[in-house]
Short mmCIF file of C-alpha atoms in Angstrom, two decimals:
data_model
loop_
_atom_site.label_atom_id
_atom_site.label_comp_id
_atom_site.label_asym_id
_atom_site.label_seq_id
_atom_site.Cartn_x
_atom_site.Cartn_y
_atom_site.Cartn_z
CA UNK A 21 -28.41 26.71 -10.11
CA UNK A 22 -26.54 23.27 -11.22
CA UNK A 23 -23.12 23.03 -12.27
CA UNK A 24 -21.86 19.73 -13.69
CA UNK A 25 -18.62 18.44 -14.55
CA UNK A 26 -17.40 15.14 -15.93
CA UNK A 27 -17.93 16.35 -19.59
CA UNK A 28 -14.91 14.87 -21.99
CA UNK A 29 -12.06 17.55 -22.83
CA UNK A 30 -13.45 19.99 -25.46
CA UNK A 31 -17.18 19.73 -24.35
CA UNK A 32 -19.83 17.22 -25.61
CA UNK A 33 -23.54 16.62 -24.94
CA UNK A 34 -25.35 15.37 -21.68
CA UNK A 35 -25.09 11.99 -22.95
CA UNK A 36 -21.46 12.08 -22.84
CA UNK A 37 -21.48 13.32 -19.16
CA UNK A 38 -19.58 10.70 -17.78
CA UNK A 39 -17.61 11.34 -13.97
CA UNK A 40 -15.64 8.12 -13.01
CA UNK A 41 -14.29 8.56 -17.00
CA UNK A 42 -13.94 12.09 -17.14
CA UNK A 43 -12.51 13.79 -14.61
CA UNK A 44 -13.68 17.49 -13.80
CA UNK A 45 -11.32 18.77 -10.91
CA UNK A 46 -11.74 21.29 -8.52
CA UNK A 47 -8.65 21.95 -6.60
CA UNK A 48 -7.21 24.29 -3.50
CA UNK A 49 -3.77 23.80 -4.56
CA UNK A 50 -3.20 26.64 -5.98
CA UNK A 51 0.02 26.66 -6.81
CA UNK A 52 0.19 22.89 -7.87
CA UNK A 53 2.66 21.81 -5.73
CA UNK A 54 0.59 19.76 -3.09
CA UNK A 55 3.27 16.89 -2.35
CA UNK A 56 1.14 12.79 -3.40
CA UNK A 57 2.17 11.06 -0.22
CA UNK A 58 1.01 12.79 2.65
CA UNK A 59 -1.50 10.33 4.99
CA UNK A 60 -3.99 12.06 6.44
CA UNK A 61 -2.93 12.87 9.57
CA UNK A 62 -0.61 15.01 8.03
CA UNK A 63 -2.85 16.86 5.46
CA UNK A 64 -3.43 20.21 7.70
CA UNK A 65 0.20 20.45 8.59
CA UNK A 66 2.12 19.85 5.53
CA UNK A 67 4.31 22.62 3.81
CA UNK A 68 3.46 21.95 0.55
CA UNK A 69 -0.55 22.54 1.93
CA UNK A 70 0.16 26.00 3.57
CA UNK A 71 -0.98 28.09 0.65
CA UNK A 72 -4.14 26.17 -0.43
CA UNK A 73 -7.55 27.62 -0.19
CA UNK A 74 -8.93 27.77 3.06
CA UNK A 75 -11.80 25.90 1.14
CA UNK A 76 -12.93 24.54 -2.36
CA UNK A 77 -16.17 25.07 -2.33
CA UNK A 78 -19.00 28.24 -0.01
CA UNK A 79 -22.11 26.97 -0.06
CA UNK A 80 -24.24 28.77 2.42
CA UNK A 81 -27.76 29.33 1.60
CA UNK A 82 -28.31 27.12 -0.86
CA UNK A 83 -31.00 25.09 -1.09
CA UNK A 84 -32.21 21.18 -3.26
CA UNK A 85 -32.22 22.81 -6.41
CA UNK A 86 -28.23 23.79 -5.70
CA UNK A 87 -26.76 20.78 -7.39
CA UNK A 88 -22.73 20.35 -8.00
CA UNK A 89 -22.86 17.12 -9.91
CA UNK A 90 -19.79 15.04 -11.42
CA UNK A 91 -17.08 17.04 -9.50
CA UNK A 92 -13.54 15.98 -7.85
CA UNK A 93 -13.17 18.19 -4.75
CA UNK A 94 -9.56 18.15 -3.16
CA UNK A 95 -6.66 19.97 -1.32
CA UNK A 96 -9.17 22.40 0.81
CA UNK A 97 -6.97 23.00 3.34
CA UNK A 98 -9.02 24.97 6.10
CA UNK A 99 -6.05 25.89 8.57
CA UNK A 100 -7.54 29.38 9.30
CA UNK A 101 -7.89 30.95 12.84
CA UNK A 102 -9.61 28.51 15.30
CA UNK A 103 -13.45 29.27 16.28
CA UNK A 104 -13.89 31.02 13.05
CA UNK A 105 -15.40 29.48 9.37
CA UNK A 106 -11.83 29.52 8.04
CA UNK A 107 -10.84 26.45 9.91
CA UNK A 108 -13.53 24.47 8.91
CA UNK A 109 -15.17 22.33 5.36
CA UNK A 110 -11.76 22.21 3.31
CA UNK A 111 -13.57 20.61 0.33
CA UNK A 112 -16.95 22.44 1.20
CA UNK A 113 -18.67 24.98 3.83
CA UNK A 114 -22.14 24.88 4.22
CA UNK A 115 -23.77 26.86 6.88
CA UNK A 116 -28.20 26.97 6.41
CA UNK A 117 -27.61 25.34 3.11
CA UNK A 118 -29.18 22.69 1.67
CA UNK A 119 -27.54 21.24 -1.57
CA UNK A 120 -27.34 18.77 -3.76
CA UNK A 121 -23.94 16.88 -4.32
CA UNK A 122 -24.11 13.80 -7.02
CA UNK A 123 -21.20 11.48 -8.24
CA UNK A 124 -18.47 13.92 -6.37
CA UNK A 125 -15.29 12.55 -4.54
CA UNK A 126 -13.95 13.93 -1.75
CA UNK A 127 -10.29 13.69 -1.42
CA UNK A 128 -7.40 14.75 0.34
CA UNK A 129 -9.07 17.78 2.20
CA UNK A 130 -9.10 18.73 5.86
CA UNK A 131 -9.61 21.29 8.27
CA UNK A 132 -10.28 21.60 12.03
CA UNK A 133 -13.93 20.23 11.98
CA UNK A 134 -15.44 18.40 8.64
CA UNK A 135 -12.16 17.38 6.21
CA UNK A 136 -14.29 17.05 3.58
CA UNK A 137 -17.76 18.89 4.19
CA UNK A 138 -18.79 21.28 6.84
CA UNK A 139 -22.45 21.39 7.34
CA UNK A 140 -24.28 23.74 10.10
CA UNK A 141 -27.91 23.91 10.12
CA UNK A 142 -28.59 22.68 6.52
CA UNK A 143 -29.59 19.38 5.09
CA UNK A 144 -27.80 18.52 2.19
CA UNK A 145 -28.46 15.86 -0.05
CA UNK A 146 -25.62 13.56 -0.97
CA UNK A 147 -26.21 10.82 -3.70
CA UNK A 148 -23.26 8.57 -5.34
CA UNK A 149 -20.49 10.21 -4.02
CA UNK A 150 -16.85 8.92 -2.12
CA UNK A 151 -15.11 10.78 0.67
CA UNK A 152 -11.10 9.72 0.83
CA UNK A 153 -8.29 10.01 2.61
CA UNK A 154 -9.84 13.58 4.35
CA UNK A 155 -8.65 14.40 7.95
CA UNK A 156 -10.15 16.71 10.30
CA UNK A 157 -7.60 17.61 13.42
CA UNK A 158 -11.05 17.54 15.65
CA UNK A 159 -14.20 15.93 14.55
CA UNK A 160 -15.44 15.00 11.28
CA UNK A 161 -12.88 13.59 9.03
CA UNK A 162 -15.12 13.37 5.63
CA UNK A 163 -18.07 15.13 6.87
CA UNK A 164 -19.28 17.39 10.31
CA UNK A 165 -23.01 18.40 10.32
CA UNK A 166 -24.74 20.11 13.32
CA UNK A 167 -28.28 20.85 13.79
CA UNK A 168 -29.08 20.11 10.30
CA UNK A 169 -29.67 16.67 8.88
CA UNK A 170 -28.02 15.71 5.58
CA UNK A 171 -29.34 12.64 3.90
CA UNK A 172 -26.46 10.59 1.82
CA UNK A 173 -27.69 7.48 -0.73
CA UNK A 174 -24.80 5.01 -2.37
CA UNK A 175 -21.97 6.73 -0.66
CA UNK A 176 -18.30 5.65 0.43
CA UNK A 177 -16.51 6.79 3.33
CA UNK A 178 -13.48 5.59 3.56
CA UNK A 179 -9.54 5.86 5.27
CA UNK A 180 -11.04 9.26 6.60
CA UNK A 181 -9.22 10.32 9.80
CA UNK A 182 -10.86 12.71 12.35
CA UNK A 183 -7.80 13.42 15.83
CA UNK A 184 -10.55 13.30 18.01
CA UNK A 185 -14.63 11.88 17.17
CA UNK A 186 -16.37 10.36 13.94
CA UNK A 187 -13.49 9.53 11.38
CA UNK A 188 -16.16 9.03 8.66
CA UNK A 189 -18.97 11.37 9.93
CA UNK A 190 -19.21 13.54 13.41
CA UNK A 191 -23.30 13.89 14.11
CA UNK A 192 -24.70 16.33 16.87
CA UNK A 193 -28.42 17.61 17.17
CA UNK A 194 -29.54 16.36 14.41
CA UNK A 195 -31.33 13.04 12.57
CA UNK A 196 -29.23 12.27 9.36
CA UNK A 197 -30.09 9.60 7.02
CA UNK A 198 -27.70 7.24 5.35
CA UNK A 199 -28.88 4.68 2.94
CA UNK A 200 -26.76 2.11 0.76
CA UNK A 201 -23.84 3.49 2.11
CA UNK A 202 -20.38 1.90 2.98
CA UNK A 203 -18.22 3.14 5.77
CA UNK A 204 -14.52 1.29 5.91
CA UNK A 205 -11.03 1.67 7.16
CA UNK A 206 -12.04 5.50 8.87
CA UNK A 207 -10.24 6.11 11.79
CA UNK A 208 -10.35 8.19 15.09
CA UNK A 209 -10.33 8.81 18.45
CA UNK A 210 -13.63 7.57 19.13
CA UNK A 211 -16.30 6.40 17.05
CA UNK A 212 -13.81 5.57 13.93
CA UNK A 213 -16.82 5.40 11.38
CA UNK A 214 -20.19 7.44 12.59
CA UNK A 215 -20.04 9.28 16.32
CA UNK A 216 -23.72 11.01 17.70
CA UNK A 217 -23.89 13.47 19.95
CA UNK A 218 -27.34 14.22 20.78
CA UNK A 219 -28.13 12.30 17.14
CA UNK A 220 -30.14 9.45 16.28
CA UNK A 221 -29.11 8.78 12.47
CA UNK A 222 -31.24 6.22 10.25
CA UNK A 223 -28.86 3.34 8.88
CA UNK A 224 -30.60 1.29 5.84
CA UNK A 225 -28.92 -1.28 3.78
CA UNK A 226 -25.26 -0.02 4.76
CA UNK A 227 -21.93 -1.67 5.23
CA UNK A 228 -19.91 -0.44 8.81
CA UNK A 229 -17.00 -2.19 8.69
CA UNK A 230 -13.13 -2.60 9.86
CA UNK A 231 -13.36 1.01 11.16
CA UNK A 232 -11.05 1.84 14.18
CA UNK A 233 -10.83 3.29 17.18
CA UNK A 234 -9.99 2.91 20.52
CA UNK A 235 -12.28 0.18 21.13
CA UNK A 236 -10.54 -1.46 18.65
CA UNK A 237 -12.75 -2.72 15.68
CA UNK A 238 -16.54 -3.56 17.89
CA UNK A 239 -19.76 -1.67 17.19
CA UNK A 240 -18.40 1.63 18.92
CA UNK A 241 -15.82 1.80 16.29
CA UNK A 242 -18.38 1.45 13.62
CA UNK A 243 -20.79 3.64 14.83
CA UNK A 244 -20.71 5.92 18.60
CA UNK A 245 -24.31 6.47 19.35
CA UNK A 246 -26.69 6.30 22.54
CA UNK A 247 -29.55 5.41 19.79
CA UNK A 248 -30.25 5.04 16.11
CA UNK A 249 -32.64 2.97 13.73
CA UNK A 250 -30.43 0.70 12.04
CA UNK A 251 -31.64 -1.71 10.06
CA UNK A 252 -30.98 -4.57 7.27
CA UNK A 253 -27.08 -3.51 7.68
CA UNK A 254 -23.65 -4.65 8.36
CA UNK A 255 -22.09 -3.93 11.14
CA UNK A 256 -19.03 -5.59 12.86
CA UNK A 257 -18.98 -5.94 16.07
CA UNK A 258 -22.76 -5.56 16.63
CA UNK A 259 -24.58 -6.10 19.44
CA UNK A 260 -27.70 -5.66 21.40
CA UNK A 261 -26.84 -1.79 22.29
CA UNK A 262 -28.05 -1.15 18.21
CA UNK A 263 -29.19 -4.48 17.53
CA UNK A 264 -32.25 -3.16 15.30
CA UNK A 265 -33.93 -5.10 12.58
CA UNK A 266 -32.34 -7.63 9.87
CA UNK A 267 -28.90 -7.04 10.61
CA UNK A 268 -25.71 -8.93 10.47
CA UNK A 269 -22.48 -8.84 11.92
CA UNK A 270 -20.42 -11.17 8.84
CA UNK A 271 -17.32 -9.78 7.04
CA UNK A 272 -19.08 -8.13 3.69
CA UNK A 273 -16.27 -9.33 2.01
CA UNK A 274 -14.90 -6.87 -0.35
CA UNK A 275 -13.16 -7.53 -3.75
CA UNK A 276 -10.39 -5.54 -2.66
CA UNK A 277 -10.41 -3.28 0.51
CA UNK A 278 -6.55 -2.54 0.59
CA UNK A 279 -7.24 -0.74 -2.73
CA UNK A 280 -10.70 0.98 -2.04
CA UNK A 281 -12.83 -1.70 -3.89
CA UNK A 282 -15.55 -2.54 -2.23
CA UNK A 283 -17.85 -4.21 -4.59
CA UNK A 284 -18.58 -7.46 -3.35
CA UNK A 285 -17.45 -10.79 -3.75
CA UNK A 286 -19.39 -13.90 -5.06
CA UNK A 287 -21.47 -15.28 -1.98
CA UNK A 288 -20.65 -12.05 0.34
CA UNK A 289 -23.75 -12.11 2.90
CA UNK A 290 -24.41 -8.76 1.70
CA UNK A 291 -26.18 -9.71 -1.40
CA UNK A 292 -29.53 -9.57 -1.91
CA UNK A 293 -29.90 -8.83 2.05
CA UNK A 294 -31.07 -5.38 2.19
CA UNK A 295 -34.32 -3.72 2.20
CA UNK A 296 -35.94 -2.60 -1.46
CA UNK A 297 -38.23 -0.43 0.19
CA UNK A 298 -35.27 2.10 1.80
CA UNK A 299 -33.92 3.44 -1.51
CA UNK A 300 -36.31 6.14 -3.34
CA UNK A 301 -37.32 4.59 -6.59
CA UNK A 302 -35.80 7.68 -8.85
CA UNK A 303 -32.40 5.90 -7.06
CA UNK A 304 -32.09 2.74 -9.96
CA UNK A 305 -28.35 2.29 -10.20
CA UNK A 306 -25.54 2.05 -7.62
CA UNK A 307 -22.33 4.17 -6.98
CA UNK A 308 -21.09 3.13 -10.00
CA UNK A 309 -23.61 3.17 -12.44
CA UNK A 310 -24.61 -0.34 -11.90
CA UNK A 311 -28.46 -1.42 -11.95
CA UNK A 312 -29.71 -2.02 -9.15
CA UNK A 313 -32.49 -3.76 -8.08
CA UNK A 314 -30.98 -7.36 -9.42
CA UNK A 315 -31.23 -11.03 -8.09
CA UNK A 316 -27.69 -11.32 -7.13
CA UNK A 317 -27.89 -14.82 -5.22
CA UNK A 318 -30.28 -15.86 -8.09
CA UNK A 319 -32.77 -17.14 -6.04
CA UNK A 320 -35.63 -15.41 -8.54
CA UNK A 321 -36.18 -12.87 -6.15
CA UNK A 322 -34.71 -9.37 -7.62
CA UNK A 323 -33.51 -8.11 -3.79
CA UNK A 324 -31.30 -5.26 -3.41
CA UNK A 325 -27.49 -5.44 -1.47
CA UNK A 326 -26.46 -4.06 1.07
CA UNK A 327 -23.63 -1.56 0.54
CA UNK A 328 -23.16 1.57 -1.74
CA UNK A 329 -22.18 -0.91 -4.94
CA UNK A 330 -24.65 -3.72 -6.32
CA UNK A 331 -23.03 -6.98 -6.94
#
C-alpha cells in the first residue's frame, strides 16, 4: 500500500505531486487548538496538547512496499500510561515494521521515547524527509529505534530535544544507516545529535554539527557511541575516538542555521567532499529536489556534498 500527499487543492496528476509546495497535513490536534509557541521541552506538557492523539500515524507490520510519501506529520502527542505503546512515536509507531517514509516532515510531536518516530524491531526506510522541533521526555527526540535498523538518505534533524539521550536519534542493538544526512541544533542530556547503546551506526557524507549536550558542543554531543563507521563527514569536535576515513571537523557553514537553512554557502568545505559511491544511484536529487551529483567547487570533477542539500 502507498499513500501520497502533496497533491494541489482539488486533485491533479502525479506530475503535479509537489510536497514542499503543497502541503498535505496530517495532524493530532484534534480539536485545532494546539497553541504556535510552545518549545519543545514543553510539547508533552502543554494544555492546549492534552487532547491530541496519542499518535498520528500505527504502523506495525508493515513492510518496503508501505510507503507514506509527501506527508506533514505533527501534534502526536503520546502522553499515555508509561511502559505501554501509548507513550511512545507521537508522529509514528512502528513496532516489526518496515516502511517507507519519502519527503515527510516531522514536526512538533513528542512522547516519552521517539518524538517523532518510534521504531522497535523494524527497519524503516527514510528518504528526503525533516524532523523539527520534536521532544521526547526520555530518549529519542525525532526518532527511537531498537533492535531494528532504519536506514535514512537526505534527511534533517534538527532543534529536536530528547530530557535524557540522543536529541536527534536514540540507537540501541541495532546497525542503522544514515547517508547525506544533516544533524544540527538537537539537544539533550547526552549525546545531543546521535547516542548508541550497543549500536554501531554507518555515517556517509553527513553534516553533525552545533548539537548540544553536556559536553558542550565536542564529538560526544554530535554523536555518543563506543564505535561506528563514519566516514567522508562533518563532525565538530572530532577526534581520534571516531576519527574514520575522509572526515573533517570545519564549520559546514550554513546559509542560515537560525532559520533551519542549511544549504550551503559558497566555498563551505562541504562541497564536493563526500563520497559518490555512498548514495544508491536511484537517489539523483537532494532534500529539496536539487540534482545531485554536480561539480560544486568547479574543479571538472562532478563530486557529491556532504550534507542532506547539494550546493
Amino acid at each position: 500500500m502507498a499513500i501520497y500527499g502533496g497533491f494541489p487543492s482539488g486533485g491533479g496528476t502525479w506530475a503535479d505531486i509537489n510536497p514542499q509546495v503543497n502541503t498535505t497535513t496530517l495532524s493530532g490536534d484534534l480539536q485545532g487548538n494546539d497553541a504556535t509557541d510552545i518549545v519543545p521541552a514543553e510539547l508533552l506538557g502543554d494544555a492546549t496538547r492534552a487532547d491530541n492523539s496519542y499518535r498520528v500515524v500505527s504502523a506495525s507490520g508493515t513492510d518496503f512496499n508501505s510507503v507514506l510519501d509527501g506527508f506533514t506529520i505533527t501534534a502526536g502527542n503520546a502522553k499515555g500510561a508509561s511502559h505501554s505503546s501509548y507513550d511512545k512515536g507521537g508522529g509514528i509507531y512502528c513496532k516489526s515494521g518496515s516502511l517507507t517514509l519519502s519527503n515527510c516532515v516531522f514536526k512538533t510531536n513528542s512522547a516519552m521515547l521517539g518524538g517523532a518516530v518510534y521504531n522497535l524491531q523494524g527497519n524503516p526506510l527514510l528518504i528526503n524527509c525533516t524532523f523539527l522541533l520534536n521532544y521526547a521526555n526520555d530518549r529519542g527526540g525525532a526518532l527511537y529505534s531498537s533492535r531494528g535498523s532504519p536506514v535514512s538518505y537526505n534527511c534533517v534533524f534538527a532543534s529536536n530535544y530528547a530530557k535524557e539521550k540522543g536529541g536527534g536519534v536514540y540507537n540501541e542493538y541495532n546497525s542503522p544507516i544514515y547517508v547525506n544526512c544533516t544533524f544540527s541544533q538537537n539537544v539533550a542530556y547526552a549525546g545531543g545529535g546521535v547516542y548508541c547503546n550497543k549500536s554501531k551506526p554507518i555515517i556517509s557524507n553527513s553534516i553533525l554539527w552545533d548539537n548540544s549536550s553536556r559536553y558542550g558542543k565536542l564529538e560526544p554531543s554530535q554523536i555518543y557511541a563506543s564505535e561506528a563507521d563514519i566516514d567522508h563527514s562533518c563532525v565538530q569536535g572530532l577526534t581520534a575516538h571516531l576519527a574514520g576515513k575522509d572526515n573533517i571537523g570545519l564549520d559546514p557553514d550554513f546559509v542560515n542555521a537560525a532559520e533551519n537553512d542549511f544549504n550551503l554557502k559558497a566555498g563551505s568545505p562541504c562541497i564536493d567532499a563526500g563520497n559518490n559511491d555512498s548514495l544508491p544511484p536511484d537517489i539523483s536529487t537532494d532534500i529539496d529536489g536539487t540534482l545531485r551529483v554536480k561539480d560544486g567547487n568547479n574543479d571538472g570533477t562532478p563530486q557529491i556534498d556532504i550534507g542532506a542539500q547539494e550546493f
